[in-house]
Amino acid sequence: MAKVSINLATGSLQKEEIIVGIDLGTTNSLVAFINPDKNPQVINDAGKGVLVPSVVHFDQTGGITVGNEAKNYLITDPQNTIFSVKRLLGRSYADIENYKNLFSYKVIDDNTESLVKVKVGDRFYTPIELSGLILKELKERAEHALKTPVTRAVITVPAYFNDSQRQATRDAGKLAGLDVLRIVNEPTAASLAYGIGLNQEETKTIAVYDLGGGTFDVSILQIQNGIFEVLSTNGDTFLGGDDFDRAIFEYWVQQNNLNAAELAENRELTQELRLKAEEAKKSFSHQSIFNEKVGDIWCTIDRDTFEQLILAKVEQTINACTNALKDAGLTVEQIDEVVMVGGSTRTALVKRKVAEFFKRPVHDDINPDEVVALGAAIQADILAGNRKDILLLDVTALSLGIETMGGLMDVIIPRNSKVPTKAGRQYTTSVDGQVNMKISVYQGERDLVKENRKLAEFDLKGIPAMPAGLPKVDINFLLNADGILKVQAIELRSNTKQEVEVKPAYGITDEQVEQMLMDSITYAQDDVQQRMLIEARTEGEQMVYTAERFLEKNNAYLSIPEITETQKYIQALKDSLTSGDKDLILKKVDELNDYTRPFAERVMDMAISQAMKGKSIE
Ligand code: ADP
Ligand code: MG
């Protein structure tokens, strides 16, 4: 099977410019890039830390802070401190109504159908703007650390994000001054960080277990030829490390006989204990007992107790894994690799339970709260054309078709078709004895292929010599869910076959797609005129060819005057072909047709009548 790779250089990406990978998380966000040693690396700007808490604070004077500094205001100024904004991205009020009181800030909308907003002081912010502020902070940190402008990024989202949430993420990037080259699924990025899926030859089924601060999801992915397909996702958008912190907090409240009602009044103490609880939890990664004081409250807990406290929650995540496998129609034995993602997978009990469930060691060598950003950086590097690996994550919004006579685009799969999709059409040859047929595959909306983007070209060879119009060549386009287009050409009489695979979304940016769509509108009128002229010309040429062959083969059945008269009509048609006047051409076609019809009937030959009707490629 012939394979055609698309030239990476067709994207307008400049090789030198760094494209960063961004993990825009519910709890923490971070940015990574490919360092000069060609390794992915997280950015730690001026020692401020790698993780940027996804928190935005607005002060009275309009000052905005993002990250750790903003996180401090969660206690002292909760109404003006926005956290977990990712939960609101691309959501309508109806979507979040059930959990609106979990936010300490005001989430509002009077129109339940439209997207939510957040009220801070007397200003309204959309989740897109708020996420944009986090992205801007990341962009600035990257620029500062790398000492170069950063304008292009790959941003990750959970696999279960819908179109509206993905679009909102893109828009947030735009607001931050970033050109978002791709939205990539978090589990896909995590796999890439482990090098899974980089080998084009391998086929693997993997599970990605992601336990973050407030959300849990598990995705089952099938990787084939470097293409990631999400087979299923499952999880709980309100289960994460915060629950573990809360469990410890409640344990201390109990151990110290604290009055819950009084504590609820004392917000600062509550928050301090919560943070201490998180500290205790994290300490179990390297010690088995935690013993500290907050004021005169003893904060003591050992790892075994902690594990008992969180066991039910961890088991809940394992149930989700069972469901994900079921939805994917797979058994545990069919999973080749398990990848651990999210800060909370550092918890020993979580690792043990997951490994036990999948009956295999899990991938946990890479820092679980950095792994997604590192993978995003690898994806960015691939898009920049720095790697030969071909990866595809989107499907283009452009029509797919082939070149027919006169350089016209014959659309086979129209744009905006749902994928996967299949479509085909039958073609024939235009010349007697034609044994090769060139098939050129294009993408775009213009009527002339030269204005569109060429994806592939191949020859269907070995068509048995037959009169023009007799071969039946089926061209089938099969666009799978991953955006891979398989083009198959079969000559039905001889069963001669040729196939080619291309990746239409590869090496083309969204801006280029937009431009192509815009052009198709701008030039619609001209295109139609041109198409009609070319179609008329093609029909005329076919008619000349057929009529000349007819004379050649059948002159025995015709009188001399009939032959010379036919030749006159043919010449008139030939002359009209260069006129650029489609009506004139069609008139001459009709005249020749009318004159020769009685002879044709006389010596009717099926093959020739076929040729007159047949649509040909070349
Ligand atoms: P998100 O993807 O939701 O933004 P992260 O992947 O950054 O979240 O995970 C944040 C969570 O990881 C927090 O609840 C944090 O307490 C937890 N976490 C970080 N380090 C550890 C650790 N050593 N042990 C247990 N949990 C940890
Ligand atoms: Mg995450």
XYZ file of C-alpha atoms and ligand atoms in Angstrom:
646
model
C 0.000 0.000 0.000
C 1.396 3.342 -1.025
C 1.608 5.951 1.683
C 1.889 9.625 1.091
C 3.147 11.877 3.813
C 2.184 15.466 3.759
C 4.960 17.982 3.753
C 5.281 19.501 7.168
C 6.674 22.651 5.705
C 3.269 23.559 4.304
C 2.307 24.900 7.721
C 3.462 28.452 8.181
C 5.377 27.482 11.281
C 8.841 28.828 11.607
C 11.291 26.319 12.855
C 13.110 28.580 15.223
C 10.167 29.756 17.235
C 9.431 27.883 20.439
C 5.939 26.498 20.694
C 4.994 25.816 24.268
C 2.754 23.135 25.739
C 0.280 24.233 28.386
C -1.635 22.161 30.912
C -4.499 24.424 31.934
C -5.653 22.568 35.033
C -8.570 22.923 37.420
C -6.225 23.211 40.395
C -2.814 23.914 38.856
C -1.557 25.058 35.479
C 1.919 24.946 34.004
C 3.867 25.410 30.824
C 6.595 23.306 29.217
C 8.824 23.488 26.159
C 11.407 21.425 24.312
C 14.838 22.457 25.500
C 17.928 22.712 23.264
C 18.795 19.115 24.197
C 15.488 18.150 22.565
C 13.941 17.084 25.839
C 10.648 18.341 27.209
C 11.142 20.562 30.220
C 8.765 22.414 32.524
C 9.256 26.119 33.034
C 10.163 27.379 36.469
C 10.429 31.105 36.070
C 12.818 32.754 38.510
C 12.245 29.993 41.040
C 8.559 30.870 41.392
C 7.723 27.186 41.098
C 6.550 25.053 38.247
C 2.903 24.782 39.207
C 0.828 27.913 38.939
C -2.310 27.501 41.046
C -5.272 28.182 38.737
C -6.460 31.024 40.935
C -7.099 34.654 40.010
C -7.543 37.471 42.514
C -8.966 40.926 41.861
C -8.211 43.702 44.310
C -10.237 46.890 44.918
C -8.047 48.978 42.644
C -8.390 46.676 39.681
C -5.096 44.889 40.273
C -4.997 41.263 39.184
C -2.805 38.510 40.601
C -2.581 34.931 39.418
C -1.133 31.801 41.035
C 0.307 31.316 44.514
C -0.136 34.938 45.453
C -3.797 34.816 44.462
C -4.260 31.551 46.332
C -3.526 33.341 49.622
C -6.630 35.448 49.113
C -8.835 32.364 49.159
C -9.013 32.844 52.922
C -8.989 36.600 53.269
C -10.971 37.671 50.229
C -12.975 34.701 48.918
C -15.555 36.753 46.968
C -12.861 38.252 44.786
C -10.754 35.139 44.385
C -11.631 32.849 41.532
C -10.570 29.193 41.598
C -11.606 26.101 39.583
C -12.675 28.297 36.675
C -12.049 25.342 34.362
C -15.263 23.840 35.684
C -17.128 26.802 34.179
C -15.396 26.990 30.796
C -17.832 26.596 27.942
C -20.648 25.864 30.381
C -24.127 27.292 30.554
C -25.813 28.116 33.811
C -28.066 25.118 33.327
C -24.959 22.896 33.199
C -23.660 23.983 36.580
C -26.854 24.830 38.446
C -26.562 21.811 40.754
C -23.234 22.789 42.156
C -23.259 26.568 41.953
C -22.994 26.932 45.771
C -19.620 25.213 45.755
C -18.120 28.436 44.488
C -17.304 31.135 46.993
C -17.578 33.726 44.242
C -20.715 34.696 42.353
C -21.573 32.637 39.301
C -24.451 34.151 37.449
C -26.536 34.331 34.375
C -30.050 35.506 33.879
C -30.372 33.533 30.715
C -29.909 29.868 31.564
C -29.106 28.916 27.995
C -26.109 31.154 27.607
C -22.647 30.806 29.039
C -22.055 31.632 32.682
C -20.243 34.675 33.983
C -18.523 35.453 37.227
C -19.256 38.646 39.132
C -16.343 40.342 40.839
C -17.161 43.686 42.459
C -19.398 45.304 39.889
C -17.677 43.739 36.928
C -18.577 40.573 35.085
C -15.976 38.167 33.807
C -16.493 35.243 31.508
C -14.683 32.005 32.333
C -12.869 32.542 29.043
C -11.472 35.853 30.276
C -10.509 34.309 33.612
C -8.777 31.353 31.963
C -7.192 33.870 29.614
C -5.636 35.602 32.618
C -4.110 32.310 33.795
C -2.787 31.615 30.314
C -1.367 35.120 30.101
C 0.521 34.538 33.336
C 1.920 31.282 31.921
C 2.863 32.983 28.676
C 4.680 35.742 30.533
C 6.519 33.261 32.729
C 7.627 31.345 29.664
C 8.781 34.530 27.932
C 10.660 35.636 30.984
C 12.340 32.289 31.525
C 13.128 31.669 27.850
C 13.924 35.305 27.051
C 11.981 35.180 23.826
C 8.448 36.048 22.779
C 6.050 33.126 22.998
C 3.040 33.381 20.726
C 2.158 29.805 19.864
C 0.909 27.074 22.110
C -0.687 23.691 22.386
C -3.206 23.553 25.219
C -4.562 20.383 26.789
C -8.134 19.631 27.844
C -9.784 16.574 29.404
C -10.803 13.935 26.894
C -14.444 14.392 27.858
C -14.498 18.124 27.011
C -17.175 18.892 24.421
C -16.838 21.257 21.465
C -18.019 24.265 23.396
C -15.491 23.666 26.164
C -12.720 23.148 23.627
C -13.669 26.312 21.773
C -13.739 28.246 25.046
C -10.218 27.010 25.770
C -9.073 28.190 22.347
C -10.691 31.566 22.887
C -9.007 31.904 26.264
C -5.694 31.310 24.522
C -6.501 33.958 21.946
C -7.297 36.469 24.695
C -3.935 35.740 26.265
C -2.261 36.565 22.962
C -1.574 32.967 22.075
C -2.090 31.323 18.750
C -3.510 27.956 19.846
C -2.236 25.469 17.292
C -3.971 22.482 18.817
C -6.226 21.481 21.599
C -4.915 18.115 22.744
C -6.520 15.616 25.069
C -4.768 15.386 28.422
C -4.467 11.560 28.332
C -2.964 11.790 24.845
C -0.367 14.283 26.055
C 0.449 12.109 29.080
C 1.013 9.072 26.837
C 3.289 11.102 24.584
C 5.379 12.155 27.566
C 6.033 8.451 28.168
C 6.837 7.975 24.499
C 3.750 5.856 23.999
C 2.349 6.416 20.528
C 5.499 7.929 19.072
C 6.286 4.758 17.200
C 4.168 4.731 14.070
C 4.256 0.972 13.802
C 2.913 0.042 17.201
C -0.675 -0.606 18.176
C -1.492 -0.245 21.842
C -4.424 0.016 24.159
C -3.739 2.083 27.212
C -5.487 3.381 30.305
C -4.742 6.858 31.586
C -5.733 7.381 35.211
C -5.872 11.065 36.155
C -6.563 12.072 39.745
C -6.079 15.802 40.236
C -7.128 18.268 42.908
C -10.858 18.195 42.397
C -11.498 15.943 39.452
C -10.936 12.378 38.479
C -11.067 10.799 35.056
C -9.889 7.636 33.432
C -9.572 7.295 29.645
C -9.077 4.216 27.552
C -7.111 5.037 24.408
C -6.309 3.016 21.357
C -3.131 4.062 19.623
C -2.561 2.958 16.066
C -0.150 4.394 13.514
C 0.467 7.314 15.808
C -3.225 8.088 16.018
C -4.926 8.335 19.380
C -8.518 7.306 19.588
C -10.476 7.741 22.801
C -12.433 4.522 23.281
C -14.103 5.588 26.505
C -13.851 7.953 29.428
C -15.272 7.736 32.910
C -14.783 9.548 36.174
C -16.146 11.977 38.658
C -15.771 15.727 38.267
C -16.053 16.148 42.038
C -13.508 13.691 43.313
C -9.867 14.453 43.905
C -7.084 15.413 46.272
C -9.353 18.004 47.923
C -11.419 15.107 49.253
C -8.323 13.585 50.801
C -7.508 16.915 52.463
C -11.061 17.180 53.749
C -10.892 13.654 55.184
C -7.785 14.545 57.190
C -9.304 17.845 58.266
C -12.429 16.137 59.557
C -10.320 13.540 61.327
C -8.467 16.294 63.210
C -11.691 18.059 64.071
C -12.861 14.796 65.611
C -9.565 13.961 67.350
C -9.377 17.417 68.917
C -13.078 17.551 69.772
C -13.402 20.817 67.887
C -16.802 22.438 67.696
C -17.783 22.217 64.041
C -20.172 25.182 64.223
C -17.549 27.420 65.832
C -14.952 26.305 63.363
C -17.236 27.140 60.452
C -17.349 30.713 61.761
C -13.579 30.933 61.903
C -12.731 30.869 58.269
C -9.054 31.556 58.682
C -8.499 28.702 61.102
C -10.480 26.384 58.839
C -8.341 27.307 55.883
C -5.152 26.928 57.885
C -6.169 23.451 58.974
C -7.094 22.557 55.413
C -3.677 23.603 54.157
C -2.047 21.673 56.987
C -4.098 18.644 55.993
C -2.789 18.914 52.432
C 0.729 19.195 53.806
C 0.202 16.038 55.887
C -1.161 14.188 52.854
C 1.812 15.146 50.717
C 4.251 14.222 53.478
C 3.101 10.601 53.226
C 5.005 10.377 49.979
C 8.190 10.256 52.069
C 7.201 9.656 55.705
C 4.636 7.556 57.528
C 3.604 9.852 60.357
C 2.718 13.549 60.494
C 2.731 15.479 63.732
C 2.438 19.284 63.835
C 0.489 22.013 65.580
C -1.774 24.755 64.308
C -2.131 27.152 67.238
C -2.813 24.784 70.093
C -4.472 22.161 67.925
C -2.537 18.934 67.434
C -2.484 17.834 63.829
C -1.415 14.232 64.066
C -2.083 11.409 61.661
C -0.255 8.346 60.395
C -0.285 6.911 56.899
C -2.352 3.836 57.756
C -5.091 5.979 59.244
C -4.961 8.237 56.201
C -5.344 5.266 53.904
C -8.370 4.035 55.829
C -9.935 7.480 55.581
C -9.606 7.681 51.814
C -10.146 4.021 50.916
C -13.795 4.476 49.884
C -12.891 7.363 47.570
C -10.078 5.419 45.961
C -12.382 2.455 45.431
C -14.818 4.798 43.741
C -12.129 5.591 41.174
C -11.535 1.889 40.615
C -15.236 1.422 39.911
C -14.931 4.127 37.283
C -12.064 2.140 35.719
C -14.321 -0.921 35.565
C -16.977 1.145 33.812
C -14.502 2.671 31.384
C -13.287 -0.773 30.384
C -16.840 -1.983 29.972
C -17.720 0.964 27.741
C -14.633 0.309 25.650
C -15.644 -3.351 25.399
C -12.311 -4.476 26.828
C -11.008 -6.600 29.648
C -8.188 -5.684 32.007
C -5.938 -8.144 30.166
C -6.327 -6.153 26.947
C -4.743 -3.029 28.451
C -1.072 -2.801 27.472
C -0.017 0.193 29.537
C -1.333 2.235 32.449
C -0.276 5.868 32.801
C -0.633 7.800 36.040
C -1.495 11.499 35.834
C -2.346 14.167 38.408
C -0.743 15.178 41.689
C -2.983 12.886 43.716
C -1.595 9.763 42.070
C 1.454 10.291 44.283
C -0.653 8.799 47.052
C 0.738 5.309 47.664
C -2.678 3.730 48.171
C -3.848 5.064 44.811
C -0.852 3.579 43.007
C -1.290 0.230 44.724
C -4.993 -0.007 43.966
C -4.617 0.982 40.339
C -1.732 -1.444 39.738
C -3.727 -4.190 41.459
C -6.804 -3.522 39.362
C -4.969 -3.477 36.029
C -2.716 -6.338 37.125
C 0.433 -4.570 35.975
C 2.992 -1.995 37.096
C 1.892 1.536 36.272
C 3.890 4.307 34.574
C 4.705 6.776 37.313
C 8.308 7.777 36.659
C 7.417 11.190 35.345
C 6.184 13.783 37.780
C 2.402 13.228 37.621
C 1.512 16.892 37.842
C 3.941 17.769 35.056
C 3.395 14.864 32.696
C 0.539 16.470 30.730
C 2.422 19.711 30.095
C 5.531 17.775 29.061
C 3.475 15.771 26.569
C 1.883 18.969 25.267
C 5.389 20.300 24.616
C 6.174 17.172 22.608
C 2.986 17.652 20.600
C 3.986 21.275 20.007
C 7.367 20.115 18.766
C 5.719 17.715 16.353
C 3.520 20.507 15.008
C 6.566 22.698 14.610
C 7.865 20.091 12.209
C 10.784 19.135 14.387
C 9.817 15.477 14.473
C 9.057 13.133 11.691
C 6.339 11.419 13.684
C 2.941 12.108 12.307
C 0.215 12.722 14.784
C -3.225 13.871 14.151
C -5.800 15.063 16.575
C -8.275 17.145 14.613
C -10.247 16.808 11.443
C -10.209 19.665 8.978
C -13.306 21.553 8.093
C -12.576 21.442 4.365
C -14.104 19.404 1.549
C -12.195 16.467 0.145
C -12.253 15.473 -3.486
C -10.308 14.605 -6.583
C -9.210 16.389 -9.706
C -11.297 15.728 -12.771
C -10.785 16.843 -16.356
C -9.836 20.440 -16.871
C -8.412 20.752 -13.371
C -11.794 20.820 -11.704
C -12.387 19.822 -8.117
C -14.899 17.015 -7.782
C -15.944 16.974 -4.131
C -16.451 13.517 -2.685
C -16.736 14.310 1.018
C -18.205 17.779 1.514
C -16.919 19.943 4.339
C -18.634 19.653 7.717
C -19.374 15.994 7.131
C -19.575 14.006 10.310
C -16.726 11.564 10.746
C -16.325 8.707 10.262
C -17.765 8.921 6.805
C -17.579 7.080 3.527
C -18.373 8.270 0.037
C -17.529 7.267 -3.460
C -18.161 7.869 -7.113
C -17.549 6.057 -10.365
C -15.280 7.400 -13.067
C -14.046 6.148 -16.399
C -11.197 6.708 -18.823
C -11.254 9.372 -21.503
C -8.863 7.817 -23.989
C -8.983 4.421 -25.702
C -6.545 1.916 -24.327
C -5.757 4.042 -21.285
C -3.963 1.790 -18.801
C -3.061 4.327 -16.081
C -5.239 6.778 -14.299
C -3.798 9.589 -12.215
C -5.741 10.246 -9.062
C -5.027 13.543 -7.333
C -6.624 14.159 -3.971
C -7.374 17.712 -2.892
C -8.798 19.579 0.045
C -10.628 22.872 -0.219
C -13.707 24.697 -1.380
C -12.586 26.195 -4.665
C -13.812 24.878 -7.978
C -10.353 24.686 -9.457
C -7.954 22.266 -7.835
C -5.070 24.649 -8.335
C -6.668 26.936 -5.745
C -7.026 24.049 -3.308
C -4.532 22.080 -1.263
C -3.130 18.922 -2.754
C -2.996 16.035 -0.324
C -1.862 13.138 -2.447
C -1.468 11.824 -5.938
C -1.153 8.298 -7.170
C -1.549 6.276 -10.328
C -4.006 3.480 -10.683
C -1.867 1.284 -12.884
C -2.618 -1.850 -14.831
C -6.071 -1.016 -16.092
C -6.584 -3.496 -18.975
C -6.636 -1.683 -22.313
C -10.241 -0.975 -23.196
C -12.072 1.586 -25.284
C -12.519 4.939 -23.546
C -15.488 4.918 -21.256
C -15.558 1.200 -20.697
C -13.422 0.869 -17.565
C -15.369 1.453 -14.395
C -13.218 3.020 -11.746
C -14.705 3.340 -8.301
C -13.043 5.972 -6.157
C -13.897 5.587 -2.499
C -13.048 8.008 0.274
C -13.082 6.742 3.800
C -12.473 9.331 6.501
C -12.132 7.700 9.899
C -12.811 9.184 13.305
C -9.197 10.206 13.660
C -9.242 12.215 10.477
C -7.282 9.745 8.400
C -8.455 9.687 4.828
C -8.119 6.479 2.931
C -8.544 6.835 -0.804
C -9.147 3.680 -2.732
C -9.406 3.301 -6.484
C -10.655 0.059 -8.025
C -11.176 -0.737 -11.665
C -14.173 -2.986 -11.358
C -13.848 -5.007 -14.551
C -10.299 -6.111 -13.783
C -10.320 -5.636 -10.016
C -7.145 -3.530 -10.254
C -6.751 -1.748 -6.953
C -4.698 1.057 -5.463
C -4.916 2.705 -2.083
C -3.448 5.734 -0.412
C -3.762 7.155 3.081
C -3.492 10.815 3.919
C -4.041 13.021 6.918
C -5.966 16.073 5.756
C -5.608 18.033 9.016
C -1.894 17.551 9.061
C 0.344 20.539 8.527
C -2.434 23.045 8.184
C -3.296 25.660 10.765
C -6.775 26.822 11.706
C -5.964 30.202 10.226
C -5.170 28.620 6.893
C -8.433 26.687 6.987
C -10.292 29.897 7.740
C -8.517 31.675 4.904
C -9.454 28.906 2.498
C -13.079 29.140 3.509
C -13.031 32.915 3.181
C -11.497 32.708 -0.274
C -14.133 30.273 -1.412
C -16.780 32.843 -0.577
C -14.874 35.752 -2.075
C -14.284 33.925 -5.332
C -17.529 31.989 -5.488
C -18.859 33.915 -8.488
C -15.652 33.687 -10.519
C -15.291 30.046 -9.613
C -18.738 29.160 -10.905
C -18.041 30.926 -14.217
C -14.726 29.159 -14.564
C -16.177 25.803 -13.673
C -18.911 26.140 -16.278
C -16.420 27.114 -18.944
C -14.118 24.234 -18.068
C -16.982 21.788 -18.006
C -18.135 22.981 -21.423
C -14.600 22.739 -22.773
C -14.155 19.249 -21.354
C -17.405 18.152 -22.856
C -16.364 19.676 -26.196
C -12.974 17.926 -26.122
C -14.628 14.641 -25.304
C -17.050 15.163 -28.151
C -14.230 15.942 -30.608
C -12.337 12.858 -29.472
C -15.361 10.589 -29.687
C -16.467 11.932 -33.055
C -12.977 11.552 -34.562
C -12.720 7.998 -33.282
C -16.180 7.348 -34.658
C -15.186 8.531 -38.098
C -11.998 6.515 -38.016
C -13.714 3.292 -37.041
C -16.874 3.600 -39.030
C -15.998 5.430 -42.258
C -17.006 2.305 -44.151
C -20.599 2.904 -43.132
C -20.626 6.598 -44.067
C -20.794 8.420 -47.394
C -18.037 10.864 -48.402
C -20.301 13.939 -47.981
C -21.341 12.682 -44.577
C -17.693 12.375 -43.569
C -16.647 15.842 -44.793
C -19.710 17.453 -43.257
C -18.957 15.773 -39.909
C -15.372 16.997 -40.151
C -16.658 20.539 -40.648
C -18.752 20.318 -37.479
C -15.775 18.897 -35.599
C -13.588 21.784 -36.770
C -16.200 24.328 -35.737
C -16.334 22.776 -32.308
C -12.518 22.755 -32.068
C -12.426 26.446 -32.964
C -14.964 27.275 -30.292
C -12.917 25.546 -27.585
C -10.400 28.377 -27.431
C -13.059 31.082 -27.450
C -13.662 31.212 -23.700
C -17.368 31.358 -24.504
C -19.091 28.454 -22.842
C -22.418 29.001 -24.608
C -20.712 28.923 -27.982
C -18.926 25.678 -27.108
C -22.118 24.011 -25.934
C -23.892 25.152 -29.097
C -21.191 23.570 -31.272
C -21.355 20.378 -29.215
C -25.093 20.192 -29.811
C -24.733 20.854 -33.540
C -22.151 18.104 -33.947
C -24.278 15.812 -31.845
C -27.434 16.504 -33.828
C -25.700 16.012 -37.139
C -24.015 12.730 -36.234
C -26.857 11.176 -34.246
C -28.464 9.385 -37.211
C -25.088 7.835 -38.152
C -24.430 6.851 -34.616
C -27.742 5.130 -34.476
C -26.886 3.400 -37.668
C -23.653 1.945 -36.331
C -24.518 1.990 -32.724
C -21.708 0.746 -30.653
C -22.257 0.425 -26.946
C -18.734 1.333 -26.088
C -18.888 4.636 -27.916
C -22.232 5.618 -26.508
C -20.764 4.902 -23.079
C -17.842 7.149 -23.807
C -20.135 10.001 -24.718
C -21.879 9.779 -21.395
C -18.984 8.801 -19.149
C -17.363 11.200 -16.839
C -13.624 10.917 -17.055
C -10.680 11.870 -14.990
C -8.071 12.087 -17.682
P -5.361 19.457 38.363
O -4.984 18.637 37.177
O -6.762 19.199 38.832
O -5.092 20.905 38.171
P -2.999 18.479 39.792
O -2.654 17.369 38.905
O -2.060 19.626 39.849
O -4.478 18.982 39.610
O -3.149 17.840 41.254
C -3.324 18.629 42.389
C -3.584 17.734 43.557
O -2.449 16.873 43.764
C -3.807 18.486 44.847
O -4.934 17.972 45.518
C -2.534 18.192 45.613
O -2.759 18.212 47.015
C -2.227 16.782 45.137
N -0.844 16.390 45.433
C 0.279 17.031 45.073
N 1.354 16.384 45.581
C 0.887 15.304 46.260
C 1.497 14.247 47.022
N 2.820 14.190 47.184
N 0.701 13.308 47.567
C -0.635 13.379 47.407
N -1.265 14.338 46.738
C -0.516 15.308 46.164
Mg -4.650 17.844 35.462
